[in-house]
């Protein structure tokens, strides 16, 4: 017993320097900034911050002029469409499996979606949730085997409903309406736009490059180095070079596009191209790192799986779908989490590409981190900056938890 206590004490003594460094430079600033998010801390109250409760959080979500609809209404209708999509997808899956209850729930879900507008919102949402729960309980023995495909179908159906059905006021409509009435909402909208645009393209390109580098091609070492160099190069230097490439008069990009009879695009002057421009720079910089990680995952797959598939007569597409992609799921899961977190923190590309401004005009390049930077360093409203930073932290945490929850059922770990 004494020996165990002595060993534990010795271990903690070795950890004390790390705890001191982390506590001084990480834990204490994070905790202190969270406390200060509830204080009015600006240039007028620099030495003596005044406690303000949730005033800073209300301030960053204050709309001028006021919104026509509430966020609660938008959230309820968004949940309704998600639940309807889930009910329909699971019910269709149940009908394929010849589940009688699924037929009834499929018809009921479609009728509820069609005639839901005049009914009370809470009643519609509760009834749709009930349909979904019953459908899942009746088909749960099949769901775990095809969870990834079902999630993709739900996301696709929900996206179609949000895009083409204008009867319901959803969170997307709330963000579209609120981005012109509140800078933080506009920063959220721009950030989400950037995440949706950059993360899937980066992952897809990286996987393709990794598959190419994993094949028997000449100069593999050269290509691996060439793809990885942008990741270790200074972001500021990269952004400065891309400013010249994006120049609408003398830039290389418009020069190459002219060969295809494409008119010159004002990449750095048109607000429509602000987020795509930032995404192009980020994708070019990060895709090499993701490709190297994918390449490591590919090389860790035992060749015996492919040999057995060849004996069974599998072609290249079947090998990828049934061997490579499932066994790459841990690597993909890791890259999705890291890429999503890094995408939400985009700042340097905006700052350098637009010379310290949030886009060419109309705050078209304003991101959530840029909003925090502007409130803290430019306007000296540190309390609001801390509050905005913790809203960003909450958003990243929610998405990360969702990814972990989904990944627990989708990712396949092979020892």
CSV table of N, CA, C and O in Angstrom, one decimal, residues 290-334:
chain,number,residue,atom,x,y,z
A,290,UNK,N,-3.8,16.9,-44.9
A,290,UNK,CA,-4.8,15.8,-44.9
A,290,UNK,C,-4.4,14.7,-45.8
A,290,UNK,O,-4.7,13.5,-45.4
A,291,UNK,N,-3.8,14.9,-46.9
A,291,UNK,CA,-3.4,13.9,-47.8
A,291,UNK,C,-2.3,13.0,-47.2
A,291,UNK,O,-2.4,11.7,-47.3
A,292,UNK,N,-1.4,13.6,-46.4
A,292,UNK,CA,-0.4,12.8,-45.8
A,292,UNK,C,-1.0,11.9,-44.7
A,292,UNK,O,-0.6,10.7,-44.5
A,293,UNK,N,-1.9,12.5,-43.9
A,293,UNK,CA,-2.6,11.7,-42.9
A,293,UNK,C,-3.4,10.5,-43.6
A,293,UNK,O,-3.3,9.4,-43.1
A,294,UNK,N,-4.1,10.8,-44.6
A,294,UNK,CA,-4.8,9.7,-45.4
A,294,UNK,C,-3.8,8.7,-45.9
A,294,UNK,O,-4.1,7.5,-45.9
A,295,UNK,N,-2.7,9.1,-46.4
A,295,UNK,CA,-1.7,8.2,-46.9
A,295,UNK,C,-1.2,7.3,-45.8
A,295,UNK,O,-1.0,6.1,-46.1
A,296,UNK,N,-0.9,7.8,-44.6
A,296,UNK,CA,-0.5,7.0,-43.5
A,296,UNK,C,-1.6,5.9,-43.2
A,296,UNK,O,-1.3,4.8,-42.9
A,297,UNK,N,-2.9,6.4,-43.2
A,297,UNK,CA,-4.0,5.4,-43.0
A,297,UNK,C,-4.0,4.3,-44.1
A,297,UNK,O,-4.3,3.2,-43.8
A,298,UNK,N,-3.8,4.7,-45.3
A,298,UNK,CA,-3.8,3.7,-46.4
A,298,UNK,C,-2.7,2.7,-46.3
A,298,UNK,O,-2.9,1.5,-46.5
A,299,UNK,N,-1.6,3.2,-45.9
A,299,UNK,CA,-0.4,2.3,-45.8
A,299,UNK,C,-0.5,1.4,-44.6
A,299,UNK,O,0.2,0.4,-44.5
A,300,UNK,N,-1.4,1.7,-43.6
A,300,UNK,CA,-1.6,0.8,-42.4
A,300,UNK,C,-2.6,-0.3,-42.7
A,300,UNK,O,-2.8,-1.2,-41.8
A,301,UNK,N,-3.3,-0.3,-43.8
A,301,UNK,CA,-4.2,-1.3,-44.2
A,301,UNK,C,-3.5,-2.6,-44.6
A,301,UNK,O,-2.6,-2.5,-45.5
A,302,UNK,N,-3.8,-3.7,-44.0
A,302,UNK,CA,-3.1,-5.0,-44.4
A,302,UNK,C,-3.4,-5.4,-45.8
A,302,UNK,O,-4.6,-5.4,-46.2
A,303,UNK,N,-2.4,-5.7,-46.5
A,303,UNK,CA,-2.5,-6.1,-48.0
A,303,UNK,C,-3.3,-7.4,-48.1
A,303,UNK,O,-3.9,-7.7,-49.2
A,304,UNK,N,-3.4,-8.2,-47.1
A,304,UNK,CA,-4.1,-9.5,-47.2
A,304,UNK,C,-5.6,-9.3,-47.5
A,304,UNK,O,-6.2,-10.1,-48.2
A,305,UNK,N,-6.2,-8.1,-47.1
A,305,UNK,CA,-7.6,-7.9,-47.4
A,305,UNK,C,-7.8,-7.7,-48.9
A,305,UNK,O,-8.7,-8.3,-49.5
A,306,UNK,N,-6.9,-7.0,-49.6
A,306,UNK,CA,-7.0,-6.8,-51.0
A,306,UNK,C,-6.7,-8.1,-51.8
A,306,UNK,O,-7.3,-8.4,-52.8
A,307,UNK,N,-5.7,-8.9,-51.2
A,307,UNK,CA,-5.4,-10.1,-51.9
A,307,UNK,C,-6.6,-11.1,-51.9
A,307,UNK,O,-6.9,-11.8,-52.8
A,308,UNK,N,-7.3,-11.1,-50.7
A,308,UNK,CA,-8.5,-12.0,-50.6
A,308,UNK,C,-9.6,-11.5,-51.5
A,308,UNK,O,-10.3,-12.3,-52.1
A,309,UNK,N,-9.7,-10.1,-51.6
A,309,UNK,CA,-10.8,-9.6,-52.5
A,309,UNK,C,-10.5,-9.9,-54.0
A,309,UNK,O,-11.4,-10.2,-54.8
A,310,UNK,N,-9.2,-9.9,-54.4
A,310,UNK,CA,-8.8,-10.2,-55.7
A,310,UNK,C,-9.1,-11.7,-56.1
A,310,UNK,O,-9.5,-12.0,-57.2
A,311,UNK,N,-8.9,-12.5,-55.1
A,311,UNK,CA,-9.2,-13.9,-55.3
A,311,UNK,C,-10.7,-14.1,-55.5
A,311,UNK,O,-11.2,-14.9,-56.3
A,312,UNK,N,-11.6,-13.3,-54.8
A,312,UNK,CA,-13.0,-13.3,-55.0
A,312,UNK,C,-13.5,-12.6,-56.2
A,312,UNK,O,-14.7,-12.6,-56.5
A,313,UNK,N,-12.6,-12.0,-57.0
A,313,UNK,CA,-12.9,-11.3,-58.2
A,313,UNK,C,-13.4,-9.9,-58.1
A,313,UNK,O,-14.1,-9.4,-58.9
A,314,UNK,N,-13.1,-9.2,-57.0
A,314,UNK,CA,-13.5,-7.8,-56.8
A,314,UNK,C,-12.7,-6.9,-57.7
A,314,UNK,O,-11.5,-7.0,-57.9
A,315,UNK,N,-13.4,-5.8,-58.2
A,315,UNK,CA,-12.8,-4.8,-59.0
A,315,UNK,C,-12.3,-3.7,-58.1
A,315,UNK,O,-12.4,-3.7,-56.9
A,316,UNK,N,-11.7,-2.7,-58.7
A,316,UNK,CA,-11.1,-1.5,-57.9
A,316,UNK,C,-12.2,-0.8,-57.1
A,316,UNK,O,-11.9,-0.4,-56.0
A,317,UNK,N,-13.3,-0.6,-57.7
A,317,UNK,CA,-14.4,0.2,-57.0
A,317,UNK,C,-14.9,-0.6,-55.8
A,317,UNK,O,-15.1,0.0,-54.7
A,318,UNK,N,-15.0,-1.9,-56.0
A,318,UNK,CA,-15.5,-2.7,-54.8
A,318,UNK,C,-14.4,-2.8,-53.7
A,318,UNK,O,-14.8,-2.8,-52.5
A,319,UNK,N,-13.2,-2.8,-54.1
A,319,UNK,CA,-12.1,-2.8,-53.1
A,319,UNK,C,-12.2,-1.5,-52.3
A,319,UNK,O,-12.0,-1.5,-51.1
A,320,UNK,N,-12.4,-0.4,-53.0
A,320,UNK,CA,-12.5,0.9,-52.3
A,320,UNK,C,-13.7,1.0,-51.4
A,320,UNK,O,-13.6,1.4,-50.2
A,321,UNK,N,-14.8,0.6,-51.9
A,321,UNK,CA,-16.1,0.7,-51.1
A,321,UNK,C,-16.1,-0.2,-49.9
A,321,UNK,O,-16.6,0.1,-48.8
A,322,UNK,N,-15.6,-1.5,-50.0
A,322,UNK,CA,-15.8,-2.5,-49.0
A,322,UNK,C,-14.5,-2.7,-48.2
A,322,UNK,O,-14.6,-3.4,-47.1
A,323,UNK,N,-13.4,-2.2,-48.6
A,323,UNK,CA,-12.2,-2.4,-47.8
A,323,UNK,C,-11.5,-1.1,-47.4
A,323,UNK,O,-11.4,-0.8,-46.2
A,324,UNK,N,-11.2,-0.3,-48.5
A,324,UNK,CA,-10.4,0.9,-48.2
A,324,UNK,C,-11.2,1.9,-47.4
A,324,UNK,O,-10.8,2.4,-46.3
A,325,UNK,N,-12.4,2.2,-47.8
A,325,UNK,CA,-13.2,3.3,-47.1
A,325,UNK,C,-13.6,2.9,-45.7
A,325,UNK,O,-13.4,3.7,-44.8
A,326,UNK,N,-14.1,1.7,-45.4
A,326,UNK,CA,-14.4,1.3,-44.0
A,326,UNK,C,-13.2,1.3,-43.1
A,326,UNK,O,-13.2,1.8,-42.0
A,327,UNK,N,-12.0,0.8,-43.6
A,327,UNK,CA,-10.8,0.8,-42.8
A,327,UNK,C,-10.2,2.2,-42.7
A,327,UNK,O,-9.3,2.4,-41.8
A,328,UNK,N,-10.5,3.1,-43.5
A,328,UNK,CA,-10.0,4.5,-43.4
A,328,UNK,C,-10.9,5.3,-42.5
A,328,UNK,O,-10.6,6.5,-42.3
A,329,UNK,N,-12.0,4.8,-42.0
A,329,UNK,CA,-13.0,5.6,-41.2
A,329,UNK,C,-12.3,6.2,-40.0
A,329,UNK,O,-12.7,7.3,-39.6
A,330,UNK,N,-11.4,5.5,-39.2
A,330,UNK,CA,-10.8,6.2,-38.1
A,330,UNK,C,-10.0,7.5,-38.5
A,330,UNK,O,-10.0,8.5,-37.9
A,331,UNK,N,-9.3,7.3,-39.7
A,331,UNK,CA,-8.5,8.5,-40.2
A,331,UNK,C,-9.4,9.6,-40.6
A,331,UNK,O,-9.2,10.8,-40.3
A,332,UNK,N,-10.5,9.2,-41.3
A,332,UNK,CA,-11.5,10.2,-41.8
A,332,UNK,C,-12.1,10.9,-40.6
A,332,UNK,O,-12.3,12.1,-40.6
A,333,UNK,N,-12.4,10.2,-39.6
A,333,UNK,CA,-13.1,10.7,-38.4
A,333,UNK,C,-12.2,11.7,-37.7
A,333,UNK,O,-12.6,12.8,-37.3
A,334,UNK,N,-10.9,11.4,-37.6
A,334,UNK,CA,-9.9,12.3,-37.0
A,334,UNK,C,-9.8,13.6,-37.8
A,334,UNK,O,-9.8,14.7,-37.3
